[in-house]
PDB file of C-alpha atoms in Angstrom:
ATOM      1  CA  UNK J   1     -10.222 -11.820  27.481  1.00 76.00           C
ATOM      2  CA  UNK J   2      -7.496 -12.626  25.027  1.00 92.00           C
ATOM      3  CA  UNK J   3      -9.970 -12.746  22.129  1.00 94.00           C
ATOM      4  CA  UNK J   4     -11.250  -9.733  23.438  1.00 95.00           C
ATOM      5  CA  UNK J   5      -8.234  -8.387  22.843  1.00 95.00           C
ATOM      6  CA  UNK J   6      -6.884  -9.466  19.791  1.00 97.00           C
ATOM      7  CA  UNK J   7     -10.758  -7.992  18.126  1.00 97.00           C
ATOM      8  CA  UNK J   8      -9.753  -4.819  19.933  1.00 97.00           C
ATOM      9  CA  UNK J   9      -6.173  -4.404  18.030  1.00 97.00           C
ATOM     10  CA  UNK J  10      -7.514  -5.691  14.856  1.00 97.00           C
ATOM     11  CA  UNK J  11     -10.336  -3.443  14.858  1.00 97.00           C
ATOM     12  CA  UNK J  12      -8.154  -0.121  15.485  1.00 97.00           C
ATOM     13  CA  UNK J  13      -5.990  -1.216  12.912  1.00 98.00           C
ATOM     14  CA  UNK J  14      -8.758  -1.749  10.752  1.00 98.00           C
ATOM     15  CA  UNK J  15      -9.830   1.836  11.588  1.00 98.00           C
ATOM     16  CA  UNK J  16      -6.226   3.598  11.095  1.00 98.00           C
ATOM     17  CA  UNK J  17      -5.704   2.057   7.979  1.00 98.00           C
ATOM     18  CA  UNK J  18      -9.222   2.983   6.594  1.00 98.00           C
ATOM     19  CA  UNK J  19      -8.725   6.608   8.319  1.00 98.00           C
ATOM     20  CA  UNK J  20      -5.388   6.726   6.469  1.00 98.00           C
ATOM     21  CA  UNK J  21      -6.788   5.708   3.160  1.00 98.00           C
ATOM     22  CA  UNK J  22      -9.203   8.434   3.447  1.00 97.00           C
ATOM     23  CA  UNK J  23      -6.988  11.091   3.933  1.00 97.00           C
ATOM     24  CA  UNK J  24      -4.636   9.666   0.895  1.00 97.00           C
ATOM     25  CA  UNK J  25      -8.308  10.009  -1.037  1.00 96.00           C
ATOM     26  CA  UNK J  26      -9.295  13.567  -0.154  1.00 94.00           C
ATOM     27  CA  UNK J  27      -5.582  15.191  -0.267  1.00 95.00           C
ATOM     28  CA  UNK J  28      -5.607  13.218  -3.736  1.00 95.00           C
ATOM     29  CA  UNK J  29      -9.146  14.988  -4.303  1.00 94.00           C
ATOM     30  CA  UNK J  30      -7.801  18.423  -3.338  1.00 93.00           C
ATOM     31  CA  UNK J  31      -4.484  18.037  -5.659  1.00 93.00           C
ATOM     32  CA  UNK J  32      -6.643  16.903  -8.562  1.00 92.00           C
ATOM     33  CA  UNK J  33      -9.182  19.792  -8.166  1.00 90.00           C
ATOM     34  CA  UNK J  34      -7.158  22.829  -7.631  1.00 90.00           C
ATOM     35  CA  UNK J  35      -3.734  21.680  -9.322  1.00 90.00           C
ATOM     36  CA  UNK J  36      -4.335  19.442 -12.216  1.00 89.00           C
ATOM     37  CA  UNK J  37      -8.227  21.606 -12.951  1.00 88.00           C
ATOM     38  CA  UNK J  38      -9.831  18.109 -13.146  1.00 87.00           C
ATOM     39  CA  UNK J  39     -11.285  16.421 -10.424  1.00 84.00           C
ATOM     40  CA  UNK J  40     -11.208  12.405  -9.963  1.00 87.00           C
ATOM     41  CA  UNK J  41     -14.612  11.646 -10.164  1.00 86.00           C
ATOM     42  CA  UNK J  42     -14.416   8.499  -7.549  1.00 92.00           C
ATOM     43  CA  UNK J  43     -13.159  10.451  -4.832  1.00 94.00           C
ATOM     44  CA  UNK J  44     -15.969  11.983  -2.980  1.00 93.00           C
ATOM     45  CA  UNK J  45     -17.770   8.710  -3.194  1.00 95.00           C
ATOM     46  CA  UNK J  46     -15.153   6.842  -1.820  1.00 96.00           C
ATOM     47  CA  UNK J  47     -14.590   9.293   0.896  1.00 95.00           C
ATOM     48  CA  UNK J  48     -18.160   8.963   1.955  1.00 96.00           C
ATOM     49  CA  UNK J  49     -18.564   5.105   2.347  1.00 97.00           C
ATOM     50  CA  UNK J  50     -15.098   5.469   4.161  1.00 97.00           C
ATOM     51  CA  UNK J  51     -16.294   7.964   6.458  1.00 97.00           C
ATOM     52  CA  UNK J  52     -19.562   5.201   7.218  1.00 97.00           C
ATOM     53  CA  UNK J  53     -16.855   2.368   7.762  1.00 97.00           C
ATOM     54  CA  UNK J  54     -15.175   4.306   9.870  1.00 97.00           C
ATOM     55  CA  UNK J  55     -18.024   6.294  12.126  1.00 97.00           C
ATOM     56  CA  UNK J  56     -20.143   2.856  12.563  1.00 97.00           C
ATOM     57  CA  UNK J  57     -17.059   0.564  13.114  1.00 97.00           C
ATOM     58  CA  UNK J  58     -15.976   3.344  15.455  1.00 97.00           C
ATOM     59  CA  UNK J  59     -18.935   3.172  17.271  1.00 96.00           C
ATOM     60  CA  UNK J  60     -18.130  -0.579  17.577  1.00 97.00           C
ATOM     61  CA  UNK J  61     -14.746  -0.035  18.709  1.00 97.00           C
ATOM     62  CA  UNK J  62     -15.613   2.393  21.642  1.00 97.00           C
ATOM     63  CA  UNK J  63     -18.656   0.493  22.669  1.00 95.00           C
ATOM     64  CA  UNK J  64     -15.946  -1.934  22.855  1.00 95.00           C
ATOM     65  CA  UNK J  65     -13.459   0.412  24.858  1.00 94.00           C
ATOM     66  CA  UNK J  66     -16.505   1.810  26.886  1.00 91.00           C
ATOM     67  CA  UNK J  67     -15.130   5.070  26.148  1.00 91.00           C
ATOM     68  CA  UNK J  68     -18.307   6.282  24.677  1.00 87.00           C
ATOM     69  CA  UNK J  69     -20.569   9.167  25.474  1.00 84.00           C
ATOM     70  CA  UNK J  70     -22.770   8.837  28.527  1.00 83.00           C
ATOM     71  CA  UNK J  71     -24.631  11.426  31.033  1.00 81.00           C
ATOM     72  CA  UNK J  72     -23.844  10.156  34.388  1.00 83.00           C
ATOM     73  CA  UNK J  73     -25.402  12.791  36.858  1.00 85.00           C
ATOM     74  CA  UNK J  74     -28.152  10.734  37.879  1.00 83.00           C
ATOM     75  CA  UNK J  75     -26.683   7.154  38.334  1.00 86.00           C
ATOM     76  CA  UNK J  76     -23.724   8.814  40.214  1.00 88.00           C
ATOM     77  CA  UNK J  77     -26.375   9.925  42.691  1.00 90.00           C
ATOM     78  CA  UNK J  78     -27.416   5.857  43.305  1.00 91.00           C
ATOM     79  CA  UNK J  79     -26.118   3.640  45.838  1.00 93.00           C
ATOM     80  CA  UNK J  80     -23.471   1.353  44.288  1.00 92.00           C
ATOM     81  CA  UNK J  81     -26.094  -1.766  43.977  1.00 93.00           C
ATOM     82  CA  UNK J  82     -28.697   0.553  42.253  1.00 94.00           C
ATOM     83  CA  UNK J  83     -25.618   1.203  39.421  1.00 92.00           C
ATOM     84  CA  UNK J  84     -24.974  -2.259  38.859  1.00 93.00           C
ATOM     85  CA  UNK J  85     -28.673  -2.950  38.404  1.00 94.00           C
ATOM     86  CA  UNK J  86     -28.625   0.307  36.047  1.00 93.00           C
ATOM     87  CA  UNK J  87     -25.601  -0.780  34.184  1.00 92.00           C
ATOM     88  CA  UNK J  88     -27.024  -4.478  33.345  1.00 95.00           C
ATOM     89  CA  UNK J  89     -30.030  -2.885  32.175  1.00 95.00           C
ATOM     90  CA  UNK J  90     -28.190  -0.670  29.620  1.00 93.00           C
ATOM     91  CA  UNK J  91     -26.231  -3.776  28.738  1.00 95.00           C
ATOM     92  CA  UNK J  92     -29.011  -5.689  27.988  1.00 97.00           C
ATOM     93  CA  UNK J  93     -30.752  -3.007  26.312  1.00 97.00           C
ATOM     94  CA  UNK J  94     -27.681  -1.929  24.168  1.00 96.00           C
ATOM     95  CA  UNK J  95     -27.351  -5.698  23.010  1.00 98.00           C
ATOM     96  CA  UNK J  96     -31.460  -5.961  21.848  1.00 98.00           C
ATOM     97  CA  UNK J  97     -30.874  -2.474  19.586  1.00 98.00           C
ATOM     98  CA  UNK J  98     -27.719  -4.351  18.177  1.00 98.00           C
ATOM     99  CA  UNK J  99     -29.743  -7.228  17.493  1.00 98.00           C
ATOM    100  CA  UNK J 100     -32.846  -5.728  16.180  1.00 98.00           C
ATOM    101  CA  UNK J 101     -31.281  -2.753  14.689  1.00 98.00           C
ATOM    102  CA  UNK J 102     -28.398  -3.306  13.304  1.00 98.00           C
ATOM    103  CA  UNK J 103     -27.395  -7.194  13.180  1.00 98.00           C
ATOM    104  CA  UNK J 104     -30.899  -8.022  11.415  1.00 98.00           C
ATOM    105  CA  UNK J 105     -31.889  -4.647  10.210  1.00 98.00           C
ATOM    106  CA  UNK J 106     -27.889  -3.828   8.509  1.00 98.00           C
ATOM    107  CA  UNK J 107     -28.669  -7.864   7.338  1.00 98.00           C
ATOM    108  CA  UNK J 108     -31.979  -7.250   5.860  1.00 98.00           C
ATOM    109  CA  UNK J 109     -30.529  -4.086   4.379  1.00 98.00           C
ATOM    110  CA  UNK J 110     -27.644  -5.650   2.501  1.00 98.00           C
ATOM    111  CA  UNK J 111     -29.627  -9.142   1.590  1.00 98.00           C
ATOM    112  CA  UNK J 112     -31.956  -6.569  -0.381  1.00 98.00           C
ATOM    113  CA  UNK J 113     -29.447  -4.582  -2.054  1.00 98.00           C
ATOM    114  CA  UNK J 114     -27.574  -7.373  -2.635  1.00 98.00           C
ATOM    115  CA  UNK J 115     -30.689  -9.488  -4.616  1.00 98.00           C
ATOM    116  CA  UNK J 116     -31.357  -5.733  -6.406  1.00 98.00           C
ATOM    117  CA  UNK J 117     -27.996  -5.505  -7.758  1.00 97.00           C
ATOM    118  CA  UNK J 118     -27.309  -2.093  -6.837  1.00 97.00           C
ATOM    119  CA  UNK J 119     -24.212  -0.255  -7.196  1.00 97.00           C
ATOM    120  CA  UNK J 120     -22.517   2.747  -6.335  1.00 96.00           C
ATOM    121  CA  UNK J 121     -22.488   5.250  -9.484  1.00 94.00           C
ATOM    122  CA  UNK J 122     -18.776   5.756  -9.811  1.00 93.00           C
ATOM    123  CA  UNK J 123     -17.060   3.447  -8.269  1.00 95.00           C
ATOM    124  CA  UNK J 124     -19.400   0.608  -9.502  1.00 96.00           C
ATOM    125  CA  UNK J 125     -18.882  -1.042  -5.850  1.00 97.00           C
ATOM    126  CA  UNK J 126     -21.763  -3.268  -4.423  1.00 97.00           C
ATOM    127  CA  UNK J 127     -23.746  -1.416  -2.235  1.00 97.00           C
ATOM    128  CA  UNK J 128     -24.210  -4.872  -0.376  1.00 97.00           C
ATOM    129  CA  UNK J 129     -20.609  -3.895   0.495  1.00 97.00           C
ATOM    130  CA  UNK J 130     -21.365  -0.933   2.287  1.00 97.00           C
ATOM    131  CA  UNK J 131     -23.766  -1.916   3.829  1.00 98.00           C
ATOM    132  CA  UNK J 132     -22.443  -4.768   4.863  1.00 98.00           C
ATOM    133  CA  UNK J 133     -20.852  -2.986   8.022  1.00 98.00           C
ATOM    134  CA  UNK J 134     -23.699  -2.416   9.862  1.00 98.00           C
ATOM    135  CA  UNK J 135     -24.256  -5.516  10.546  1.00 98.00           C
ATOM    136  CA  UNK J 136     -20.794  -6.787  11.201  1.00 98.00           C
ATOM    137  CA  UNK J 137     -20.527  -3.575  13.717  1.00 98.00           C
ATOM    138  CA  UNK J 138     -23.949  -5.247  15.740  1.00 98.00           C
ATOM    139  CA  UNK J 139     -22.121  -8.275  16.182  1.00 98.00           C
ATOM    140  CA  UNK J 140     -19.236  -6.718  17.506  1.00 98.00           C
ATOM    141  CA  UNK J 141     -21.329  -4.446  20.022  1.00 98.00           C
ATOM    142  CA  UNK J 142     -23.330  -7.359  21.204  1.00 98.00           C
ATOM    143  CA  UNK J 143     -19.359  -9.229  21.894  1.00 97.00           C
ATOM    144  CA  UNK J 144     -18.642  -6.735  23.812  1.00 97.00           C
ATOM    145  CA  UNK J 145     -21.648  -6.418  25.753  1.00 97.00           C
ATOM    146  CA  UNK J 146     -22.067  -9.744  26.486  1.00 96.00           C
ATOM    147  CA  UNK J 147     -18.199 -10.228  27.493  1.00 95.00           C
ATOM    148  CA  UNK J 148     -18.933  -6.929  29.554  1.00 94.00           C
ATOM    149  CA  UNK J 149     -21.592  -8.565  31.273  1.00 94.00           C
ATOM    150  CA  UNK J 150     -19.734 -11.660  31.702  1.00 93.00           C
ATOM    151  CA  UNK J 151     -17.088 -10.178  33.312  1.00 87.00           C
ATOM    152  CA  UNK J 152     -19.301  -8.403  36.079  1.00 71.00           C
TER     153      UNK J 152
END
């Protein structure tokens, strides 16, 4: 559980500090815009893969904190047993999206922009880079699920 939570404190400060940055960017954005008459030209770009770093690694993070959304009229209704039962199954079916989805999907996606060479139009950054958070974000997902299911 220590690992557990040293990922967890890392991870939100990961998220703060790329939160933070963003704002920096799109107050800078604003200022350069309407008070200076000429906009920086990386800005929206940068806000945008910030906004997927945060929102995926986010996702991550409260999958994590098992804080995320979840309709729980019907499994309230089942006996106790029947909600364990319930709960491993979303477990285990949480951790097989990860895997297929992201962790070799996000993999597949940034092996193929990373062999095509593509970059981002102003910025110039690898796309690979990007990308490269969807995968990272399975892995942490299927962590937590696992350690979730370990602890039950």
């Amino acid at each position: 559980m220590e690992l557990r939570k040293n990922i967890d404190k890392v991870l939100a400060y990961f998220l703060v500090t790329i939160m933070g940055i963003m704002v920096l960017n799109v107050l800078w954005q604003v200022f350069s815009r309407f008070l200076l008459g000429s906009p920086s030209s990386f800005t929206d770009e940068l806000a945008r893969y910030l906004m997927i770093w945060v929102g995926i690694l986010g996702a991550a993070y409260v999958s994590g904190k098992n804080l995320h959304v979840a309709i729980d009229v019907l499994p309230k209704r089942f006996s106790e047993a029947t909600q364990k039962k319930l709960q491993l199954i979303v477990h285990w079916l949480v951790i097989l999206f990860s895997l297929g989805a992201l962790v070799i999907g996000g993999s597949r996606l940034v092996y193929i922009t990373h062999v095509l060479d593509q970059h981002s139009p102003a910025l110039q950054v690898p796309l690979s880079l990007v990308y490269l958070v969807i995968p990272i974000s399975g892995v942490l997902i299927i962590y937590y699920k696992i350690s979730d299911l370990l602890k039950d």
